[in-house]
Short mmCIF file of C-alpha atoms in Angstrom, two decimals:
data_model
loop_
_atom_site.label_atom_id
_atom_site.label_comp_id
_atom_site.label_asym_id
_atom_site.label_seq_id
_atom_site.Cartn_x
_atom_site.Cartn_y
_atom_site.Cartn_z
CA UNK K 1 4.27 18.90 14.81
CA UNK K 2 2.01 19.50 11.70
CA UNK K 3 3.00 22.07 9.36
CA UNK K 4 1.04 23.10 6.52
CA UNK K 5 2.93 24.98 4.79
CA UNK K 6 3.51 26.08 1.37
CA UNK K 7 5.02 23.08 0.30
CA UNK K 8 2.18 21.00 0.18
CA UNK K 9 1.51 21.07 -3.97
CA UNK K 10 -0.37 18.93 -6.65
CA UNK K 11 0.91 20.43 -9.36
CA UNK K 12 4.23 18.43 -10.03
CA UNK K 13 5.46 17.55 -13.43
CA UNK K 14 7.20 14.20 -13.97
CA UNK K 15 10.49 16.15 -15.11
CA UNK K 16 10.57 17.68 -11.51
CA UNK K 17 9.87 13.95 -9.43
CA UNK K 18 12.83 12.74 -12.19
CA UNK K 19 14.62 15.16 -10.89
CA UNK K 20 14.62 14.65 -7.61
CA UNK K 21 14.72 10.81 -7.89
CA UNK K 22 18.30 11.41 -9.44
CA UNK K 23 19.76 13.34 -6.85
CA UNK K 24 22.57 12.41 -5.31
CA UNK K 25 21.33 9.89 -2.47
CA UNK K 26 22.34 11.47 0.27
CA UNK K 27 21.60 15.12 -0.66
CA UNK K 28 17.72 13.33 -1.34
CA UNK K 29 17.38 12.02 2.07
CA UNK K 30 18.78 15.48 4.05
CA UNK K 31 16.05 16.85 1.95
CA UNK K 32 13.10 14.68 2.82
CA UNK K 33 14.40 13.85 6.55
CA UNK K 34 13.80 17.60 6.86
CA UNK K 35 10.30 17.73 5.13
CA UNK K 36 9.25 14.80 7.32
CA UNK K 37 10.28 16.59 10.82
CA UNK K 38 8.16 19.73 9.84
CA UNK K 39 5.07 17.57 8.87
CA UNK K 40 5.57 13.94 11.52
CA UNK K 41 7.23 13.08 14.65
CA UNK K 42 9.90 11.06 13.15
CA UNK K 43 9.44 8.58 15.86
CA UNK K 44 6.49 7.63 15.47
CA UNK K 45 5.58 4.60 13.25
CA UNK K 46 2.27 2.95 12.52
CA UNK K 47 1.81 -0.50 12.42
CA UNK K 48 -0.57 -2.44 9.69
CA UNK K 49 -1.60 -5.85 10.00
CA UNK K 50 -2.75 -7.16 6.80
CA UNK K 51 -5.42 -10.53 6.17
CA UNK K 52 -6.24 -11.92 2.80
CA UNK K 53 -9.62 -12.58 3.84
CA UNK K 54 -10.04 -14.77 0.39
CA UNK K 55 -7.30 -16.31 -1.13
CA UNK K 56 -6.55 -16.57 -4.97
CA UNK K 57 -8.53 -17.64 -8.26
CA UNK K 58 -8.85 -13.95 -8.83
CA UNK K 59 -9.87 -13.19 -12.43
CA UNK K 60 -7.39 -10.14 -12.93
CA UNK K 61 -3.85 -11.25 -15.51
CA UNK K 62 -1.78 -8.95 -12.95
CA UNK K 63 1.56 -10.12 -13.52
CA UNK K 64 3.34 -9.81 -10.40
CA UNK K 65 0.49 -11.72 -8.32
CA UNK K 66 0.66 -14.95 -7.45
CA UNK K 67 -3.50 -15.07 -7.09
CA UNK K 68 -4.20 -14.51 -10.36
CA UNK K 69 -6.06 -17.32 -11.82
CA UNK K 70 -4.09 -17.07 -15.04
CA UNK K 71 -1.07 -17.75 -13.62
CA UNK K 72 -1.41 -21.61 -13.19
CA UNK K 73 1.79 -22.71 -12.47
CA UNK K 74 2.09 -20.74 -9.53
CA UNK K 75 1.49 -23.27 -5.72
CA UNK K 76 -1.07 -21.78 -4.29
CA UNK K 77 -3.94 -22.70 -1.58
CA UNK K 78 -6.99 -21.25 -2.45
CA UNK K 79 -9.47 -20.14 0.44
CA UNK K 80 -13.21 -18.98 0.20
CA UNK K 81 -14.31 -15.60 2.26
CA UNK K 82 -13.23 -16.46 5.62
CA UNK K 83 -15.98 -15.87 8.55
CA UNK K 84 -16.17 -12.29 9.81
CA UNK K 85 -15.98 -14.25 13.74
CA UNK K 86 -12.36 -15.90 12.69
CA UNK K 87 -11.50 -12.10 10.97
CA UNK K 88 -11.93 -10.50 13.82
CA UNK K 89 -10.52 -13.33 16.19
CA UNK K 90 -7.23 -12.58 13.98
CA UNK K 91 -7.81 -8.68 14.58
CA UNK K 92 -8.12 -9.00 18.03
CA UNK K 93 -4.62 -10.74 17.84
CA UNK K 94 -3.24 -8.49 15.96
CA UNK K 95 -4.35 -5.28 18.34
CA UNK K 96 -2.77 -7.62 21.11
CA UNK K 97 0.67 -7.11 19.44
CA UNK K 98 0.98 -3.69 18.55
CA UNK K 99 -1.14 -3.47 15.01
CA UNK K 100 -2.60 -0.19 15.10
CA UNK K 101 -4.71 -0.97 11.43
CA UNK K 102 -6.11 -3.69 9.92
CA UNK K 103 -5.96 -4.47 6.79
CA UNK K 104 -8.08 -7.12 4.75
CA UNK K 105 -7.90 -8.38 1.21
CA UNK K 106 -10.13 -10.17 -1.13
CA UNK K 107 -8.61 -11.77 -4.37
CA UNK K 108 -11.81 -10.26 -6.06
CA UNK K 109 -11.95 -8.37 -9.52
CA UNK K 110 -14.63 -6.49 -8.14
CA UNK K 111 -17.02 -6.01 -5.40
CA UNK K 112 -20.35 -8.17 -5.85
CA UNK K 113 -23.34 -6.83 -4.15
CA UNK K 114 -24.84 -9.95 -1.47
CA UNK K 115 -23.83 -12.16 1.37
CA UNK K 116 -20.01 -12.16 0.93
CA UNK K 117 -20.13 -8.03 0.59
CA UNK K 118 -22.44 -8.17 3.82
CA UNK K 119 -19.84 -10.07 6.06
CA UNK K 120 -16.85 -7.80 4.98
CA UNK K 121 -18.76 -4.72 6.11
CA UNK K 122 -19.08 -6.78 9.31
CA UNK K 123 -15.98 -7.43 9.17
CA UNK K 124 -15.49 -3.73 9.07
CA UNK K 125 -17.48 -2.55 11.83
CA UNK K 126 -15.86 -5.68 14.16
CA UNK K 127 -12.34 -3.96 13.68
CA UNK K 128 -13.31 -0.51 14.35
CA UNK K 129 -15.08 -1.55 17.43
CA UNK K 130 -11.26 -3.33 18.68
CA UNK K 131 -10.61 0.24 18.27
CA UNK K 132 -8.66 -0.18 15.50
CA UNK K 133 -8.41 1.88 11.90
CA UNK K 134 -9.82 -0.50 9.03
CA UNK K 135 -8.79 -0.94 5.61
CA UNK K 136 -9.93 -3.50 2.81
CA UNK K 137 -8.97 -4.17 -0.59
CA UNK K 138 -11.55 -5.66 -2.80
CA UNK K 139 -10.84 -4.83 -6.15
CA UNK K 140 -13.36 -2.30 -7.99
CA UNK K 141 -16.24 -0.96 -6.44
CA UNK K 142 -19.24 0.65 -7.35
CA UNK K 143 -20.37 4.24 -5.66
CA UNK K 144 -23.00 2.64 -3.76
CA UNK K 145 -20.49 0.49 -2.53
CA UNK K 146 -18.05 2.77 -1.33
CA UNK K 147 -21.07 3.94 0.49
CA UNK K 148 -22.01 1.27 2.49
CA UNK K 149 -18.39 0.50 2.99
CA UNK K 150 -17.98 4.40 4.92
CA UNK K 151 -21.14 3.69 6.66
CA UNK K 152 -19.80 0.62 8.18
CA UNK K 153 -16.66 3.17 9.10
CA UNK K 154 -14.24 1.80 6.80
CA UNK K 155 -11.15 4.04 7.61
CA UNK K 156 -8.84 3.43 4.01
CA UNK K 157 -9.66 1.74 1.14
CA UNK K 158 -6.62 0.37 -0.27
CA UNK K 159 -7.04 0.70 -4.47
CA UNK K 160 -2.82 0.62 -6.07
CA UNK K 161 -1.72 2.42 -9.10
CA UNK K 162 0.81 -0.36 -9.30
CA UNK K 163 2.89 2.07 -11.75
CA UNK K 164 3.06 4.55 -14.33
CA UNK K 165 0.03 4.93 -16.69
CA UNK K 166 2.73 4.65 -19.35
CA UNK K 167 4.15 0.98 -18.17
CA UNK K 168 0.81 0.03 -16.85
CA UNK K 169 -0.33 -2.26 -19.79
CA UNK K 170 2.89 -4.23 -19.42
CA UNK K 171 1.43 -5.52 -16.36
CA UNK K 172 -2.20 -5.75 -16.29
CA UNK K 173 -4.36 -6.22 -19.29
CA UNK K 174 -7.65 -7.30 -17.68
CA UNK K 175 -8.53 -3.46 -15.84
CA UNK K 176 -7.42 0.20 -17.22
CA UNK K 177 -5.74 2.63 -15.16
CA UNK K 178 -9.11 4.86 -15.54
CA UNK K 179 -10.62 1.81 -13.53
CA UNK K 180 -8.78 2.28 -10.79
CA UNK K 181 -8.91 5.83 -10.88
CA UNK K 182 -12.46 5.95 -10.61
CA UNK K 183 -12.81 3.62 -7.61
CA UNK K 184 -10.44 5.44 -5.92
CA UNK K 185 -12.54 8.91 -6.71
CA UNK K 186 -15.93 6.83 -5.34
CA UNK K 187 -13.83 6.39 -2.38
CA UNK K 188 -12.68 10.47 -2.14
CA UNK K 189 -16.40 10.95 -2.43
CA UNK K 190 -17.69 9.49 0.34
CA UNK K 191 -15.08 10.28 2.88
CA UNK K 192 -13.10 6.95 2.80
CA UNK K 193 -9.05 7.49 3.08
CA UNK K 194 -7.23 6.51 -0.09
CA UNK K 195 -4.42 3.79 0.56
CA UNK K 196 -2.70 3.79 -2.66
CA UNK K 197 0.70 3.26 -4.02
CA UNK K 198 2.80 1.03 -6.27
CA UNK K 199 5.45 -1.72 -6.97
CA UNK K 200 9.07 -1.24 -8.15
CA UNK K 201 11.39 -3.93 -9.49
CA UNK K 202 8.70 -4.84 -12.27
CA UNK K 203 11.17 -3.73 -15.45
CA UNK K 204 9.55 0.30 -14.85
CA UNK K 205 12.83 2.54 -15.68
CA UNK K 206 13.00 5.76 -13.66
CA UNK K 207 10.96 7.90 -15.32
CA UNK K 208 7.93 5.42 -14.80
CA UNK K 209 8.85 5.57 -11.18
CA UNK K 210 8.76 9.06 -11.42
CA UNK K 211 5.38 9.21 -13.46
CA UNK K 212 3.89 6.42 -10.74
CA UNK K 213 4.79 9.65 -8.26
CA UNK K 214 3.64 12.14 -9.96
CA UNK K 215 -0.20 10.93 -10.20
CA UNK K 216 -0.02 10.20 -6.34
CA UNK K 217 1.51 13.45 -5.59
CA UNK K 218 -1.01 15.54 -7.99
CA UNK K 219 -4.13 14.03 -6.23
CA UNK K 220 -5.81 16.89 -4.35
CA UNK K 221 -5.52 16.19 -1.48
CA UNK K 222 -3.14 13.41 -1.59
CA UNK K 223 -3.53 9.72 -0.97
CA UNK K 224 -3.33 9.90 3.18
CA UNK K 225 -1.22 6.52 2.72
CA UNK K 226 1.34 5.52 0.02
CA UNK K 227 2.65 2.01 0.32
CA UNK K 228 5.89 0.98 -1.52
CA UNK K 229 6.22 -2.41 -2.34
CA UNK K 230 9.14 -3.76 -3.75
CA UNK K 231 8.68 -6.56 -6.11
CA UNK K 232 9.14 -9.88 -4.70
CA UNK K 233 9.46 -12.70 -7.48
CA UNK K 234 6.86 -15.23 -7.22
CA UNK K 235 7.74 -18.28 -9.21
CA UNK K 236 5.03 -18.94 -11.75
CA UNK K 237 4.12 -15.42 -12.49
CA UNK K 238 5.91 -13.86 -15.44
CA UNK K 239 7.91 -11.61 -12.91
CA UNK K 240 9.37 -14.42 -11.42
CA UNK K 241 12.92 -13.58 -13.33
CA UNK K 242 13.48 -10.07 -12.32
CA UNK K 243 15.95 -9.31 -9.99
CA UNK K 244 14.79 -8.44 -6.02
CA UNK K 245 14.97 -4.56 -5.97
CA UNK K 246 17.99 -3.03 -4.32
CA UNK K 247 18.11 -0.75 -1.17
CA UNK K 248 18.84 2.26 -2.82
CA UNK K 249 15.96 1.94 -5.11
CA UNK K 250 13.73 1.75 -2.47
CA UNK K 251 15.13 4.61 -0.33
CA UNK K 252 14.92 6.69 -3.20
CA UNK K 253 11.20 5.89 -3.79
CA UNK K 254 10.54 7.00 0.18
CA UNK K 255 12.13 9.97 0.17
CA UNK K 256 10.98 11.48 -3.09
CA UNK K 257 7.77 10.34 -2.10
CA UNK K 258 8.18 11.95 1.36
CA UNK K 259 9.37 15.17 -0.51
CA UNK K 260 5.85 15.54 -2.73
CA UNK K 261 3.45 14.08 -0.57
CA UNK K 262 4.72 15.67 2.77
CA UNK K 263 1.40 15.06 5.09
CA UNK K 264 1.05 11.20 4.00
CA UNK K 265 2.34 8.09 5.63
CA UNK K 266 4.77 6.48 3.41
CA UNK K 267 4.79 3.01 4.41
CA UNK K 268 7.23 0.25 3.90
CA UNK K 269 5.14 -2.99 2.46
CA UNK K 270 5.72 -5.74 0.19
CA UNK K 271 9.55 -6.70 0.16
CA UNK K 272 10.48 -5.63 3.49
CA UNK K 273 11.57 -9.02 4.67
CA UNK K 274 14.87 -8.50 2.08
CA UNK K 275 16.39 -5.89 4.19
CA UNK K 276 18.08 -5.65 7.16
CA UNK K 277 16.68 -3.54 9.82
CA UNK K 278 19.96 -1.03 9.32
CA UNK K 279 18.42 -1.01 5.63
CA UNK K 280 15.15 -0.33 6.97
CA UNK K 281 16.51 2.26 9.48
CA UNK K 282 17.59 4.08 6.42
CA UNK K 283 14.36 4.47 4.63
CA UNK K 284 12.99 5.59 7.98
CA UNK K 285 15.20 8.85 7.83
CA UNK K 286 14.03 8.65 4.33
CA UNK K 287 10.60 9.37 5.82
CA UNK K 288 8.89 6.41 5.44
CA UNK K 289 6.17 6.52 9.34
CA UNK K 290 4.59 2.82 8.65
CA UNK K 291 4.95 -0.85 8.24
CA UNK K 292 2.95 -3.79 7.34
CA UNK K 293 3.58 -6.13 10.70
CA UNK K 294 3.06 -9.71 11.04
CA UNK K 295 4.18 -12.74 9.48
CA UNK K 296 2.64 -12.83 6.33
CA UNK K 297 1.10 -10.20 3.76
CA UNK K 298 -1.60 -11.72 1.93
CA UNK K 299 0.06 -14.52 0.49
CA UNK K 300 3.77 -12.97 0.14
CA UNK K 301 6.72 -13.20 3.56
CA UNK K 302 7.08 -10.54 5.49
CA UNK K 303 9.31 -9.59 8.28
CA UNK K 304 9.00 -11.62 10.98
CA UNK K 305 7.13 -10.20 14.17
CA UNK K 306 9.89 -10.39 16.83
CA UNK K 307 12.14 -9.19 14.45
CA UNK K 308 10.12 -6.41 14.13
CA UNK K 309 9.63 -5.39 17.74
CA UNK K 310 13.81 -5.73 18.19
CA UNK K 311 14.37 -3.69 15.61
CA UNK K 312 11.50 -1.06 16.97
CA UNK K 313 12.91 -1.22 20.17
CA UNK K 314 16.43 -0.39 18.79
CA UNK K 315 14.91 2.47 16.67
CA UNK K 316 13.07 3.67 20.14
CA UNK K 317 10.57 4.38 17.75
CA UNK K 318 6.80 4.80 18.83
CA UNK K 319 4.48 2.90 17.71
CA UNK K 320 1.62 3.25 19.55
CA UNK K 321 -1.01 5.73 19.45
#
Protein backbone atom coordinates (compact mmCIF):
# COMPACT_ATOMS: atom_id res chain seq x y z
CA UNK A 1 0.00 0.00 0.00
CA UNK A 2 3.01 2.36 0.73
CA UNK A 3 4.41 4.23 -2.02
CA UNK A 4 7.35 6.29 -1.80
CA UNK A 5 7.49 7.92 -4.53
CA UNK A 6 8.69 11.05 -5.93
CA UNK A 7 6.16 13.06 -4.51
CA UNK A 8 7.20 13.03 -1.15
CA UNK A 9 9.00 16.83 -1.01
CA UNK A 10 10.04 19.45 1.70
CA UNK A 11 10.72 21.97 -0.41
CA UNK A 12 7.24 23.75 -0.86
CA UNK A 13 6.82 27.45 -1.08
CA UNK A 14 3.75 29.06 0.50
CA UNK A 15 2.67 30.41 -3.10
CA UNK A 16 2.40 26.66 -4.18
CA UNK A 17 0.20 25.36 -0.68
CA UNK A 18 -1.93 28.88 -1.65
CA UNK A 19 -2.33 27.48 -4.59
CA UNK A 20 -3.60 24.47 -4.02
CA UNK A 21 -5.77 25.61 -1.04
CA UNK A 22 -7.71 27.70 -3.77
CA UNK A 23 -8.51 25.12 -6.05
CA UNK A 24 -11.67 24.45 -6.93
CA UNK A 25 -12.99 22.04 -4.03
CA UNK A 26 -13.70 19.29 -5.76
CA UNK A 27 -10.79 19.22 -8.26
CA UNK A 28 -8.62 19.45 -4.53
CA UNK A 29 -10.13 16.42 -3.11
CA UNK A 30 -9.84 14.06 -6.60
CA UNK A 31 -6.34 15.18 -6.15
CA UNK A 32 -5.55 14.21 -2.59
CA UNK A 33 -8.15 11.11 -2.53
CA UNK A 34 -5.66 9.87 -5.13
CA UNK A 35 -2.38 10.75 -3.20
CA UNK A 36 -3.89 9.09 -0.13
CA UNK A 37 -4.72 5.58 -2.00
CA UNK A 38 -1.02 5.38 -3.26
CA UNK A 39 0.42 6.12 0.28
CA UNK A 40 -2.82 4.51 2.99
CA UNK A 41 -5.52 2.06 2.83
CA UNK A 42 -8.25 4.51 2.74
CA UNK A 43 -10.12 2.37 5.13
CA UNK A 44 -8.27 2.33 7.65
CA UNK A 45 -8.62 4.93 10.49
CA UNK A 46 -6.80 5.29 13.77
CA UNK A 47 -8.36 6.05 16.78
CA UNK A 48 -6.81 8.58 19.62
CA UNK A 49 -8.04 8.82 22.98
CA UNK A 50 -6.93 11.91 24.55
CA UNK A 51 -6.59 12.70 28.81
CA UNK A 52 -5.74 16.05 30.24
CA UNK A 53 -3.83 14.49 32.86
CA UNK A 54 -3.70 18.17 34.68
CA UNK A 55 -6.22 20.53 34.17
CA UNK A 56 -5.79 24.40 33.73
CA UNK A 57 -3.88 27.36 35.61
CA UNK A 58 -1.38 27.02 32.84
CA UNK A 59 0.92 30.07 32.67
CA UNK A 60 0.89 30.39 28.73
CA UNK A 61 -1.68 33.83 27.34
CA UNK A 62 -2.74 31.33 24.38
CA UNK A 63 -5.80 32.82 23.27
CA UNK A 64 -7.93 30.16 22.10
CA UNK A 65 -7.45 28.00 25.44
CA UNK A 66 -9.66 27.93 27.95
CA UNK A 67 -6.65 26.74 30.58
CA UNK A 68 -4.81 29.58 30.40
CA UNK A 69 -4.53 31.20 33.68
CA UNK A 70 -4.93 34.63 32.12
CA UNK A 71 -8.06 34.06 30.91
CA UNK A 72 -10.11 34.43 34.20
CA UNK A 73 -13.41 34.66 33.18
CA UNK A 74 -13.41 31.49 31.59
CA UNK A 75 -15.52 28.29 34.15
CA UNK A 76 -13.14 26.07 34.59
CA UNK A 77 -12.28 23.08 37.20
CA UNK A 78 -8.85 22.95 37.84
CA UNK A 79 -7.19 19.43 38.61
CA UNK A 80 -3.59 18.62 39.93
CA UNK A 81 -1.45 15.67 38.02
CA UNK A 82 -3.78 12.89 38.22
CA UNK A 83 -2.22 9.40 39.57
CA UNK A 84 -0.43 7.36 36.90
CA UNK A 85 -2.86 4.10 38.54
CA UNK A 86 -6.26 6.22 37.61
CA UNK A 87 -4.25 7.20 33.98
CA UNK A 88 -3.87 4.04 33.12
CA UNK A 89 -7.27 2.70 34.63
CA UNK A 90 -8.71 5.33 31.94
CA UNK A 91 -6.24 3.78 29.22
CA UNK A 92 -7.22 0.50 29.83
CA UNK A 93 -10.84 1.80 29.09
CA UNK A 94 -10.06 3.39 26.38
CA UNK A 95 -8.11 0.17 24.61
CA UNK A 96 -11.48 -1.61 25.66
CA UNK A 97 -13.33 0.59 23.09
CA UNK A 98 -11.37 0.75 20.14
CA UNK A 99 -8.55 3.62 21.06
CA UNK A 100 -5.60 2.50 19.35
CA UNK A 101 -3.32 5.73 21.05
CA UNK A 102 -3.33 7.47 23.99
CA UNK A 103 -2.94 10.65 24.35
CA UNK A 104 -2.20 12.74 27.64
CA UNK A 105 -1.98 16.42 28.36
CA UNK A 106 -0.58 18.58 31.01
CA UNK A 107 -1.67 22.34 31.19
CA UNK A 108 2.15 22.95 31.85
CA UNK A 109 4.36 25.79 30.25
CA UNK A 110 7.07 23.50 30.45
CA UNK A 111 8.35 20.27 31.65
CA UNK A 112 9.83 20.48 35.36
CA UNK A 113 12.36 17.94 36.19
CA UNK A 114 10.94 15.76 39.71
CA UNK A 115 8.07 13.76 41.00
CA UNK A 116 5.27 14.98 38.66
CA UNK A 117 7.79 14.37 35.44
CA UNK A 118 8.52 10.84 37.11
CA UNK A 119 4.78 9.67 37.17
CA UNK A 120 4.09 10.82 33.50
CA UNK A 121 6.96 8.67 32.26
CA UNK A 122 5.07 6.00 34.26
CA UNK A 123 2.36 6.93 32.89
CA UNK A 124 4.11 6.31 29.65
CA UNK A 125 5.47 3.01 30.05
CA UNK A 126 1.77 1.82 31.68
CA UNK A 127 0.17 2.64 28.15
CA UNK A 128 2.67 1.03 26.04
CA UNK A 129 2.51 -2.04 28.09
CA UNK A 130 -1.80 -2.04 27.26
CA UNK A 131 -0.16 -2.29 24.01
CA UNK A 132 -1.06 0.85 23.02
CA UNK A 133 1.00 3.87 21.05
CA UNK A 134 1.60 6.84 23.65
CA UNK A 135 1.58 10.41 23.20
CA UNK A 136 1.86 13.40 25.78
CA UNK A 137 1.76 16.99 25.56
CA UNK A 138 3.56 18.88 28.19
CA UNK A 139 4.50 22.03 26.94
CA UNK A 140 8.42 22.69 26.36
CA UNK A 141 10.92 20.31 27.11
CA UNK A 142 14.41 20.20 27.59
CA UNK A 143 16.80 17.56 25.52
CA UNK A 144 17.34 15.54 28.48
CA UNK A 145 13.83 15.37 28.73
CA UNK A 146 12.88 14.24 25.50
CA UNK A 147 15.31 11.62 26.49
CA UNK A 148 13.93 10.11 29.28
CA UNK A 149 10.56 10.56 27.73
CA UNK A 150 11.86 7.95 24.48
CA UNK A 151 13.37 5.78 27.05
CA UNK A 152 10.15 5.30 28.76
CA UNK A 153 8.90 4.52 24.88
CA UNK A 154 6.96 7.51 24.38
CA UNK A 155 5.61 6.90 20.77
CA UNK A 156 4.58 10.95 19.68
CA UNK A 157 5.11 13.88 21.38
CA UNK A 158 2.42 16.17 20.55
CA UNK A 159 4.20 20.00 20.33
CA UNK A 160 1.39 22.43 17.75
CA UNK A 161 2.48 25.16 15.51
CA UNK A 162 -0.97 26.49 16.18
CA UNK A 163 -0.46 28.73 12.86
CA UNK A 164 1.59 30.67 10.66
CA UNK A 165 4.85 32.20 12.07
CA UNK A 166 3.41 35.36 10.53
CA UNK A 167 -0.11 35.35 12.64
CA UNK A 168 1.52 33.60 15.49
CA UNK A 169 1.99 36.66 17.84
CA UNK A 170 -1.72 37.42 17.48
CA UNK A 171 -2.24 34.49 19.55
CA UNK A 172 0.39 33.71 21.93
CA UNK A 173 2.69 36.21 23.45
CA UNK A 174 4.12 34.23 26.38
CA UNK A 175 6.41 31.44 23.96
CA UNK A 176 8.04 32.18 20.31
CA UNK A 177 7.50 30.04 17.46
CA UNK A 178 11.47 29.19 17.71
CA UNK A 179 10.31 27.64 21.15
CA UNK A 180 8.34 25.31 19.80
CA UNK A 181 10.47 24.59 17.05
CA UNK A 182 13.18 23.55 19.13
CA UNK A 183 11.23 21.14 21.34
CA UNK A 184 9.93 19.63 18.54
CA UNK A 185 13.74 19.16 17.02
CA UNK A 186 14.76 17.61 20.79
CA UNK A 187 12.01 15.33 20.02
CA UNK A 188 13.36 14.44 16.09
CA UNK A 189 16.57 13.83 17.95
CA UNK A 190 15.90 11.24 20.03
CA UNK A 191 13.57 9.20 17.95
CA UNK A 192 10.20 10.43 19.39
CA UNK A 193 7.31 10.90 16.53
CA UNK A 194 6.31 14.51 16.04
CA UNK A 195 2.42 15.09 16.55
CA UNK A 196 2.07 18.52 15.34
CA UNK A 197 -0.43 20.64 13.63
CA UNK A 198 -2.63 23.72 14.02
CA UNK A 199 -6.01 25.55 14.57
CA UNK A 200 -8.16 27.33 11.94
CA UNK A 201 -11.06 29.69 12.61
CA UNK A 202 -8.67 31.97 14.81
CA UNK A 203 -8.99 35.28 12.27
CA UNK A 204 -5.64 33.47 10.08
CA UNK A 205 -6.64 34.46 6.28
CA UNK A 206 -5.57 31.86 3.72
CA UNK A 207 -2.29 32.54 3.17
CA UNK A 208 -1.52 31.96 7.00
CA UNK A 209 -3.23 28.66 6.51
CA UNK A 210 -1.11 28.11 3.77
CA UNK A 211 2.18 29.30 5.59
CA UNK A 212 0.92 27.02 8.85
CA UNK A 213 1.31 24.13 5.87
CA UNK A 214 4.12 24.95 4.50
CA UNK A 215 6.45 24.64 7.77
CA UNK A 216 4.74 21.17 8.44
CA UNK A 217 5.18 20.05 4.96
CA UNK A 218 9.01 21.35 4.71
CA UNK A 219 10.04 19.35 7.88
CA UNK A 220 12.37 16.57 6.73
CA UNK A 221 10.89 14.06 7.25
CA UNK A 222 7.53 15.27 8.01
CA UNK A 223 5.55 15.42 11.21
CA UNK A 224 4.25 11.47 11.16
CA UNK A 225 0.86 13.10 12.55
CA UNK A 226 -0.86 16.43 11.66
CA UNK A 227 -3.94 17.20 13.66
CA UNK A 228 -6.46 19.86 12.43
CA UNK A 229 -8.38 21.46 14.89
CA UNK A 230 -10.96 23.72 14.12
CA UNK A 231 -11.48 26.48 16.50
CA UNK A 232 -14.13 25.97 18.93
CA UNK A 233 -15.14 29.31 20.84
CA UNK A 234 -14.65 29.07 24.44
CA UNK A 235 -16.45 31.83 26.24
CA UNK A 236 -13.99 33.82 28.27
CA UNK A 237 -11.07 33.56 25.98
CA UNK A 238 -10.67 36.40 23.51
CA UNK A 239 -11.70 33.92 20.64
CA UNK A 240 -14.86 33.43 22.06
CA UNK A 241 -16.53 35.80 19.15
CA UNK A 242 -15.29 34.18 16.07
CA UNK A 243 -17.45 32.31 14.10
CA UNK A 244 -17.26 28.10 14.31
CA UNK A 245 -15.23 27.23 11.12
CA UNK A 246 -17.18 25.96 8.15
CA UNK A 247 -16.93 22.48 6.44
CA UNK A 248 -15.29 23.54 3.51
CA UNK A 249 -12.57 25.18 5.40
CA UNK A 250 -11.76 22.25 7.03
CA UNK A 251 -11.86 19.86 4.02
CA UNK A 252 -9.66 22.09 2.35
CA UNK A 253 -7.08 22.05 5.21
CA UNK A 254 -7.14 17.89 4.92
CA UNK A 255 -6.68 17.58 1.60
CA UNK A 256 -3.96 20.10 0.93
CA UNK A 257 -2.43 18.74 3.83
CA UNK A 258 -2.89 15.17 2.47
CA UNK A 259 -1.42 16.49 -0.89
CA UNK A 260 2.17 17.78 0.83
CA UNK A 261 2.53 15.55 3.55
CA UNK A 262 1.45 12.28 1.68
CA UNK A 263 2.96 9.50 4.30
CA UNK A 264 1.37 11.33 7.52
CA UNK A 265 -1.87 10.73 9.29
CA UNK A 266 -3.97 13.71 8.99
CA UNK A 267 -6.25 13.53 11.79
CA UNK A 268 -9.53 15.14 12.48
CA UNK A 269 -9.32 16.78 16.25
CA UNK A 270 -10.64 19.68 17.97
CA UNK A 271 -14.12 20.73 16.41
CA UNK A 272 -15.23 17.52 15.17
CA UNK A 273 -18.34 17.37 17.26
CA UNK A 274 -19.80 20.42 14.72
CA UNK A 275 -20.13 18.15 11.83
CA UNK A 276 -22.18 15.62 10.77
CA UNK A 277 -20.72 12.33 10.08
CA UNK A 278 -21.67 12.94 6.07
CA UNK A 279 -19.36 16.13 6.80
CA UNK A 280 -16.87 14.01 8.31
CA UNK A 281 -17.20 11.33 5.55
CA UNK A 282 -16.08 14.08 3.30
CA UNK A 283 -12.84 15.02 4.85
CA UNK A 284 -12.16 11.29 4.96
CA UNK A 285 -11.97 11.17 1.02
CA UNK A 286 -10.13 14.30 1.72
CA UNK A 287 -7.54 12.01 3.29
CA UNK A 288 -7.79 12.66 6.66
CA UNK A 289 -6.81 8.35 8.42
CA UNK A 290 -7.48 9.49 12.27
CA UNK A 291 -9.70 10.77 14.95
CA UNK A 292 -9.56 11.85 18.46
CA UNK A 293 -12.38 9.31 20.10
CA UNK A 294 -14.10 9.66 23.28
CA UNK A 295 -16.21 12.05 24.93
CA UNK A 296 -14.13 14.75 25.77
CA UNK A 297 -10.69 16.29 24.48
CA UNK A 298 -8.93 17.81 27.23
CA UNK A 299 -11.35 20.14 28.38
CA UNK A 300 -13.21 20.92 24.89
CA UNK A 301 -16.64 18.33 23.45
CA UNK A 302 -16.00 15.98 21.23
CA UNK A 303 -18.01 13.59 19.26
CA UNK A 304 -19.73 11.40 21.20
CA UNK A 305 -18.46 7.65 21.37
CA UNK A 306 -21.48 5.74 19.99
CA UNK A 307 -21.82 8.21 17.55
CA UNK A 308 -18.59 7.48 16.54
CA UNK A 309 -18.73 3.71 16.21
CA UNK A 310 -22.27 4.24 13.98
CA UNK A 311 -20.77 6.36 11.89
CA UNK A 312 -17.49 3.89 11.60
CA UNK A 313 -19.62 1.17 11.04
CA UNK A 314 -21.45 3.04 8.18
CA UNK A 315 -18.02 4.10 6.72
CA UNK A 316 -16.97 0.15 7.05
CA UNK A 317 -13.93 1.74 7.89
CA UNK A 318 -11.13 -0.17 9.88
CA UNK A 319 -10.08 0.83 12.74
CA UNK A 320 -8.24 -1.60 14.29
CA UNK A 321 -4.78 -2.61 13.90
Amino acid sequence: MLDTGQDIRSDWSVDEVEALLRLPLLDLVGRANTIHRSHHDPNDIQKASLLSIKTGSCPEDCAYCPQSAHHREVELTKEKLMNPAHVLSLAKRARDAGAQRFCMGAAWRQVRDGEEFDNVLEMVRGVRSLGMEACVTLGMLKPHQAQRLAEAGLTAYNHNLDTSPEFYGEIIGTRTYQDRLETLSYCRDVGIDLCCGGIIGMGESLRDRASLLQVLANFDPHPESVPINALIPIEGTPLAHRKKVGIFDLVRMVATARITMPQTRVRLSAGRSDFSAAEQALCFLAGANSVFYGDVLLTAPNAGTQDDQDMFSALGALTEG
